[in-house]
mmCIF file of C-alpha atoms in Angstrom:
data_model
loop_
_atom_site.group_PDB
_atom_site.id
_atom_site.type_symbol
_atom_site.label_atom_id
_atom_site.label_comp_id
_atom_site.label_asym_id
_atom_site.label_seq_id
_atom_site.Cartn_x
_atom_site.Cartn_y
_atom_site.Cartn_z
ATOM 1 C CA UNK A 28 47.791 96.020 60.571
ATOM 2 C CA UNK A 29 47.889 93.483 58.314
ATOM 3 C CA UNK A 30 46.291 94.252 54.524
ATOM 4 C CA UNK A 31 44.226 91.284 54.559
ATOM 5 C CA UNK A 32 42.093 90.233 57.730
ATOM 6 C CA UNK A 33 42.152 87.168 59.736
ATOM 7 C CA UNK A 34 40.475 85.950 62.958
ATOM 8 C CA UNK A 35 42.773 85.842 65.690
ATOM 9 C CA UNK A 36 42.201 82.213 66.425
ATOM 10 C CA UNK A 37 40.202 79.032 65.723
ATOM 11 C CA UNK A 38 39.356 75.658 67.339
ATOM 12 C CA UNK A 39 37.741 72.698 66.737
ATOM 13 C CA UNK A 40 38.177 69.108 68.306
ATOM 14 C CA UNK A 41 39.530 66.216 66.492
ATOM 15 C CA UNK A 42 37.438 64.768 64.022
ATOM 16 C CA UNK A 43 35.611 67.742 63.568
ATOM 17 C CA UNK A 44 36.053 70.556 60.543
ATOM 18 C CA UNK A 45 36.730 74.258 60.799
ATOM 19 C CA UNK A 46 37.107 77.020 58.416
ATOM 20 C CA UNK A 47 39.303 80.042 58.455
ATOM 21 C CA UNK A 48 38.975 83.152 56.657
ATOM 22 C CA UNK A 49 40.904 86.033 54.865
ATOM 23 C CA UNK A 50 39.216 88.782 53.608
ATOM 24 C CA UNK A 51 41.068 91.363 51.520
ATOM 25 C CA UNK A 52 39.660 93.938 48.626
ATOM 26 C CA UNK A 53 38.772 93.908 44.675
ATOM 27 C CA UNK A 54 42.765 94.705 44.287
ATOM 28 C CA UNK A 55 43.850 91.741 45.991
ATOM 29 C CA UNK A 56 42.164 88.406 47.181
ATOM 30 C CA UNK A 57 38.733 89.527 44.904
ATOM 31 C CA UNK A 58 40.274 90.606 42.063
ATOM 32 C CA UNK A 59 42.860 87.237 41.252
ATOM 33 C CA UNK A 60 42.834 83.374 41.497
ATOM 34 C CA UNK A 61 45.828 83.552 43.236
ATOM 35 C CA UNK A 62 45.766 83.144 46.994
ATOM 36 C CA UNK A 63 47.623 80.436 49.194
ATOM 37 C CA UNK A 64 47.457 79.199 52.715
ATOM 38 C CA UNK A 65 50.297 78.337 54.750
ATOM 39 C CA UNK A 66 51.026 76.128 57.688
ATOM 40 C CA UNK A 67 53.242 77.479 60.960
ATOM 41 C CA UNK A 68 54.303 75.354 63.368
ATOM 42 C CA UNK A 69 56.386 77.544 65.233
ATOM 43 C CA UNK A 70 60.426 77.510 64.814
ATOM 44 C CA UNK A 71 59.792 75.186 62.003
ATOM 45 C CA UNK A 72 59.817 76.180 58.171
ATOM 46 C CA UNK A 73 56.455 77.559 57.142
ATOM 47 C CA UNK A 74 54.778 75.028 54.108
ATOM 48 C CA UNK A 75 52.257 75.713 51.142
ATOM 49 C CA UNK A 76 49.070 73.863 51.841
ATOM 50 C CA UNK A 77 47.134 75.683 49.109
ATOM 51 C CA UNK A 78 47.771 77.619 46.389
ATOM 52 C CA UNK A 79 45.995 79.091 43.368
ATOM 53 C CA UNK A 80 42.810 79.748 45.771
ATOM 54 C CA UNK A 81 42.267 75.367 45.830
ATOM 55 C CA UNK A 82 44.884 73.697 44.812
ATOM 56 C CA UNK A 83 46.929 71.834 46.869
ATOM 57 C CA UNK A 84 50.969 70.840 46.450
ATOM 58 C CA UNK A 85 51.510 66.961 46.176
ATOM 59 C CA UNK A 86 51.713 65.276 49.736
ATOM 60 C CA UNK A 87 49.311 68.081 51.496
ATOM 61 C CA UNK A 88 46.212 66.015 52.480
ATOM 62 C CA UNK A 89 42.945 65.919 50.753
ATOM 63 C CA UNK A 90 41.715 67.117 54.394
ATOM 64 C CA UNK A 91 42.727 70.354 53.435
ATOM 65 C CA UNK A 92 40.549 72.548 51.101
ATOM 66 C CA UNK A 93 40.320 76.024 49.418
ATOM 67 C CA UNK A 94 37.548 78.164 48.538
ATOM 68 C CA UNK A 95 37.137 81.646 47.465
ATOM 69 C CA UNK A 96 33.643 84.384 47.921
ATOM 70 C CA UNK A 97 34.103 87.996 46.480
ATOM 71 C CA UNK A 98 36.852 89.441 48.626
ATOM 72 C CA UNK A 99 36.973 86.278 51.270
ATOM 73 C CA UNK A 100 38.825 83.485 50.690
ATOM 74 C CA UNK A 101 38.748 80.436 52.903
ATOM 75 C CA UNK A 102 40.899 77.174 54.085
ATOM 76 C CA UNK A 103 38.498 74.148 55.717
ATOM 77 C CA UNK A 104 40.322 71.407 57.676
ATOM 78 C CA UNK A 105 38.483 68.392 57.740
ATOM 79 C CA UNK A 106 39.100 65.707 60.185
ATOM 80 C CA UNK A 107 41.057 67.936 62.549
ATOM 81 C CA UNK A 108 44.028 66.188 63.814
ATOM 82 C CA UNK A 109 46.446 67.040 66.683
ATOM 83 C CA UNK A 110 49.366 67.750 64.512
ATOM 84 C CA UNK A 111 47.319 70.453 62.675
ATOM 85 C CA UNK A 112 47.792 72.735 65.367
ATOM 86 C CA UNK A 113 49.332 75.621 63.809
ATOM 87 C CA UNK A 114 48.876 79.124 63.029
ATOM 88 C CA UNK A 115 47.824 79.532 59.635
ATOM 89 C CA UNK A 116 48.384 82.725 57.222
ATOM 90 C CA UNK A 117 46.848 83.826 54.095
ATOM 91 C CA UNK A 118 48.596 85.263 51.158
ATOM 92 C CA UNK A 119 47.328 86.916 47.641
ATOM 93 C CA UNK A 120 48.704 88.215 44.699
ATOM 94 C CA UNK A 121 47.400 92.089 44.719
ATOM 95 C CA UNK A 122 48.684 93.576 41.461
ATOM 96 C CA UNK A 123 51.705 94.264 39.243
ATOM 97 C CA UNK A 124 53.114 96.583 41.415
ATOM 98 C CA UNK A 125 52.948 94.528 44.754
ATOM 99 C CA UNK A 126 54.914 91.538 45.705
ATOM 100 C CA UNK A 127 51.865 90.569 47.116
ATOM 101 C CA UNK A 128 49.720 90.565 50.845
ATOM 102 C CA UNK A 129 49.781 88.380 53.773
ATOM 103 C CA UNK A 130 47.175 87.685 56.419
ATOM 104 C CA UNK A 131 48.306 88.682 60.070
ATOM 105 C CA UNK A 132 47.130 85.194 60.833
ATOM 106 C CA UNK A 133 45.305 82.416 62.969
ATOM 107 C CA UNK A 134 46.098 80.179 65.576
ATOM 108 C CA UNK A 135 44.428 76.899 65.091
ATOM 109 C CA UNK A 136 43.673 75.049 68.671
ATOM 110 C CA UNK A 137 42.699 71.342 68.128
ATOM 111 C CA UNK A 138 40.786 70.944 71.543
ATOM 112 C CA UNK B 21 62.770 68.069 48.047
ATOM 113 C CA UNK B 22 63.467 71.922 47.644
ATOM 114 C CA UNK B 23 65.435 73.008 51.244
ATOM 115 C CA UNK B 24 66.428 76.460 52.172
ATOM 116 C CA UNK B 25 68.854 77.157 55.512
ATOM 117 C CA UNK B 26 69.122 80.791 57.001
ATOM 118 C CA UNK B 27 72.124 81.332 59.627
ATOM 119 C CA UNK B 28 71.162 81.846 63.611
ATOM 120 C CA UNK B 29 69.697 84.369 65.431
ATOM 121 C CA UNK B 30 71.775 87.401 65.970
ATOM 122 C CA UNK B 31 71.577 89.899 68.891
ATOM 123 C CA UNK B 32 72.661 93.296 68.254
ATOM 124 C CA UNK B 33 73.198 96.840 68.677
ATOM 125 C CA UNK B 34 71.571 100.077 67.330
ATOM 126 C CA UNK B 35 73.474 101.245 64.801
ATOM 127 C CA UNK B 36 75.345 98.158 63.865
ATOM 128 C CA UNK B 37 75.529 96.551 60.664
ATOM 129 C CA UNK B 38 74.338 93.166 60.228
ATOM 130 C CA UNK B 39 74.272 90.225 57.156
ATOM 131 C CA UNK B 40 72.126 87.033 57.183
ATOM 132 C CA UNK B 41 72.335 84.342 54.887
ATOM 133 C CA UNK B 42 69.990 82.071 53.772
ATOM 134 C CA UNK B 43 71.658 78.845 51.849
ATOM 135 C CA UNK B 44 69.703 77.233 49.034
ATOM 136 C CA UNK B 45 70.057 73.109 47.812
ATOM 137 C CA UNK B 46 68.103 70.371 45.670
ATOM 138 C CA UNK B 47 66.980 73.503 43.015
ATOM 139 C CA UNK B 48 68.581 75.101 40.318
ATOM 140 C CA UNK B 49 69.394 78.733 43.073
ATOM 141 C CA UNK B 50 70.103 80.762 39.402
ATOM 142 C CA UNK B 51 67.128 80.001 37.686
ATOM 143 C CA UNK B 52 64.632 80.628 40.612
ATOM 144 C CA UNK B 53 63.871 84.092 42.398
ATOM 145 C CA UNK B 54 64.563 83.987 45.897
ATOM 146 C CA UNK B 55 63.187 86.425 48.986
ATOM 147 C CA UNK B 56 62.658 87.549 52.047
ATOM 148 C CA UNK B 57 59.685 88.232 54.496
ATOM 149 C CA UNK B 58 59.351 89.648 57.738
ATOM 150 C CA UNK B 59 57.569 88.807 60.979
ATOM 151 C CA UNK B 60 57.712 91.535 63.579
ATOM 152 C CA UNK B 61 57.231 90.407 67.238
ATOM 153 C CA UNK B 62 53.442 89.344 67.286
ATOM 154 C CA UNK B 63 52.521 90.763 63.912
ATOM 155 C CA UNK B 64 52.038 89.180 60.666
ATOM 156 C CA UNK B 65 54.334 88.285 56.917
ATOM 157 C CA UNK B 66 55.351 91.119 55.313
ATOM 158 C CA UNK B 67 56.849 90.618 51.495
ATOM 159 C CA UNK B 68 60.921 92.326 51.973
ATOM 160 C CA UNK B 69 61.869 92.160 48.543
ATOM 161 C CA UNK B 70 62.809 89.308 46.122
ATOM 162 C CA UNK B 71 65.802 88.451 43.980
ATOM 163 C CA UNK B 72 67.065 86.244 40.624
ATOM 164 C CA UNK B 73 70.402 85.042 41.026
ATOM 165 C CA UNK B 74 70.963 84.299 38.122
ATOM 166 C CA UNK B 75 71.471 88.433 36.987
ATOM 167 C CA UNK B 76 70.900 90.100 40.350
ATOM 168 C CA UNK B 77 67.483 91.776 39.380
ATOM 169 C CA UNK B 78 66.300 92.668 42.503
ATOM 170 C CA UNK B 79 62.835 93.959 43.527
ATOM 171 C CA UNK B 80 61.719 95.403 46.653
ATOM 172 C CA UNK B 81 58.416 96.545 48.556
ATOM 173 C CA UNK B 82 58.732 100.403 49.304
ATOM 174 C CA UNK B 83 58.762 100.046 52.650
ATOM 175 C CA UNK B 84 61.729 98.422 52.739
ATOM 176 C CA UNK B 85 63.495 100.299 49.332
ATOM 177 C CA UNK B 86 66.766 102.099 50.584
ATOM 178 C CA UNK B 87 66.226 100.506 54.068
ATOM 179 C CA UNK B 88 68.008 97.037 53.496
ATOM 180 C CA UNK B 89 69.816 95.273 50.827
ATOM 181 C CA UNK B 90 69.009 91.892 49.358
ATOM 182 C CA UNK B 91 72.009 90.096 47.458
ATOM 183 C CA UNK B 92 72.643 86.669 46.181
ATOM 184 C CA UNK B 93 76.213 84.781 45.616
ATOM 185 C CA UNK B 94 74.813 81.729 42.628
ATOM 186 C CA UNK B 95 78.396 80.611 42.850
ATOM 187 C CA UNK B 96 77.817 79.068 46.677
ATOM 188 C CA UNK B 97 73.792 79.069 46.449
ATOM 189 C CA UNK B 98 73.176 81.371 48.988
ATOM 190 C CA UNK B 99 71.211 84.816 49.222
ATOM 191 C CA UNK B 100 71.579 87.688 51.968
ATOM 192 C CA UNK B 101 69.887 89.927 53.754
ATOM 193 C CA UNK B 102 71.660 92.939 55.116
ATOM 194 C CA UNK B 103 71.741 96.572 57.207
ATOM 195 C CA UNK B 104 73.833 98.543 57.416
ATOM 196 C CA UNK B 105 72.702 100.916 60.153
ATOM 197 C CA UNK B 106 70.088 98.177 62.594
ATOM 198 C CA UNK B 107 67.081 99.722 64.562
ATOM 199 C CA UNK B 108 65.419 98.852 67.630
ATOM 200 C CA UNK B 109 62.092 98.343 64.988
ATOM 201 C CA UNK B 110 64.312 95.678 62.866
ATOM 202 C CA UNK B 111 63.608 93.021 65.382
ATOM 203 C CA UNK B 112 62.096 90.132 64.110
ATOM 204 C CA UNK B 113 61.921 87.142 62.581
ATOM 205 C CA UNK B 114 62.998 87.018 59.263
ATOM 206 C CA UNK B 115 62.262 84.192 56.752
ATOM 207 C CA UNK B 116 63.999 83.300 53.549
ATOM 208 C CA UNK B 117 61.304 82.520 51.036
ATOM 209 C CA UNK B 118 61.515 80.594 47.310
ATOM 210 C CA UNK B 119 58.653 82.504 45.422
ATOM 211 C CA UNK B 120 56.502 80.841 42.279
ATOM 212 C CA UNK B 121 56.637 83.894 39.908
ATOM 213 C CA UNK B 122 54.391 83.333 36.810
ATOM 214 C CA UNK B 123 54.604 86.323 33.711
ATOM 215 C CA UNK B 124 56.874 88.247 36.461
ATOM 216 C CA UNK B 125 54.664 88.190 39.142
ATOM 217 C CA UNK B 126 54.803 86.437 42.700
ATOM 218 C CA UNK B 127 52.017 83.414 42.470
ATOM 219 C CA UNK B 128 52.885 81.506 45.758
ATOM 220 C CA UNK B 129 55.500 80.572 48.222
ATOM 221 C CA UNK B 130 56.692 77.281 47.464
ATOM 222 C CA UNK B 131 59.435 77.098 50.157
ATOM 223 C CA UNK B 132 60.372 78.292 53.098
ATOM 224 C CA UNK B 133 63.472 78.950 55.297
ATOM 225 C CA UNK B 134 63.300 78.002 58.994
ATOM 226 C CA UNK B 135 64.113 82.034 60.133
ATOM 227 C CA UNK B 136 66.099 83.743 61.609
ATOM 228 C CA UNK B 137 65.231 85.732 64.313
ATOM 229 C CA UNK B 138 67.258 89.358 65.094
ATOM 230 C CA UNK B 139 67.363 91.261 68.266
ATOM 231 C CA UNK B 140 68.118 94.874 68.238
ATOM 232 C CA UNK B 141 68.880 96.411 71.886
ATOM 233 C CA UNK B 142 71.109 98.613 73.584
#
């Protein structure tokens, strides 16, 4: 079991947006700025989309987009686009003694 | 652009020992801590341990203290990740990873290696 939660999956068509969560605790996603989002096509390289809760690394698109609630952090994709197929996994920073948590994470469908 | 290059997919025994390698370029490899995470078969990342090149100071998540090694040769830009006794629960994909550490601590992942995926089976 992963420390913080995911959904299993998410879909949207193209064009459309969809939000995906990650909810972790007061020691981890709640209690620092500092969770990413990364991209997964699979037997390719995982790559940063967002880091630092919303900011994203120069060439993501602006279509991507991070927010952050309490313990629940969250990654929008606007515009949904065939190529963002992917599964998607959160990480966070979760104290001095912890290289940090990952997300067990979610399979994006573009319908 | 940073790129990081593990070796291929191994298949092995239990009990064997085993090394991968995962090759760094375009970056100073001495100055920046490199790592490694885990992906067990239909599970999610899990944070192996991490590495600075540039003096060997190695740190690693207690599940995986005493249970692997994590080295890095600066001289050829390349760190490893090895076993010396495999299990059937070390299969997995397992992905090189360039951390962002800020004041010590691991901010992001800024760069990935493709993986490289190990079999253990009698």
């Amino acid at each position: 079991q992963s420390a913080l939660t995911q959904p299993p999956s998410a879909s949207g068509s193209p064009g459309q947006s969809v939000t995906i969560s990650c909810t972790g605790t007061s020691s981890d996603v709640g209690g620092y700025n500092y969770v990413s989002w990364y991209q997964h096509h699979p037997g390719k390289a995982p790559k940063l989309m967002i880091y630092d809760v919303t900011k994203r690394p120069s060439g993501v698109p602006d279509r991507f987009s991070g927010s952050k609630s309490g313990n629940t952090a969250s990654l929008t994709v606007s515009g949904l686009q065939a190529d963002d197929e992917a599964d998607y996994y959160c990480s966070s920073y979760a104290g001095s003694n912890n290289l940090g948590v990952f997300g067990g994470g979610t399979k994006l469908t573009v319908l | 652009e940073v790129q990081l290059v593990q070796s291929g997919a191994e298949v092995k025994k239990p009990g064997e020992s085993l090394k991968i390698s995962c090759k760094g370029s375009e970056y100073s490899f001495s100055t920046n801590w490199i790592g490694w995470v885990r992906q067990m078969p239909g599970k999610g990342l899990e944070w192996m341990g991490v590495i600075y090149p540039g003096d060997s100071d190695s740190r690693y998540s207690p599940s995986f203290q005493g249970q692997v090694t994590i080295s890095a040769d600066k001289s050829i830009s390349t760190a490893y990740l090895q076993w010396s006794s495999l299990k059937a629960s070390d299969t997995g994909m397992y992905y090189c990873a360039r951390p962002t550490m800020i004041r010590g601590v691991i901010i992001t992942i800024d760069s990935w290696g493709q993986g490289t995926l190990v079999t253990v089976s009698s």
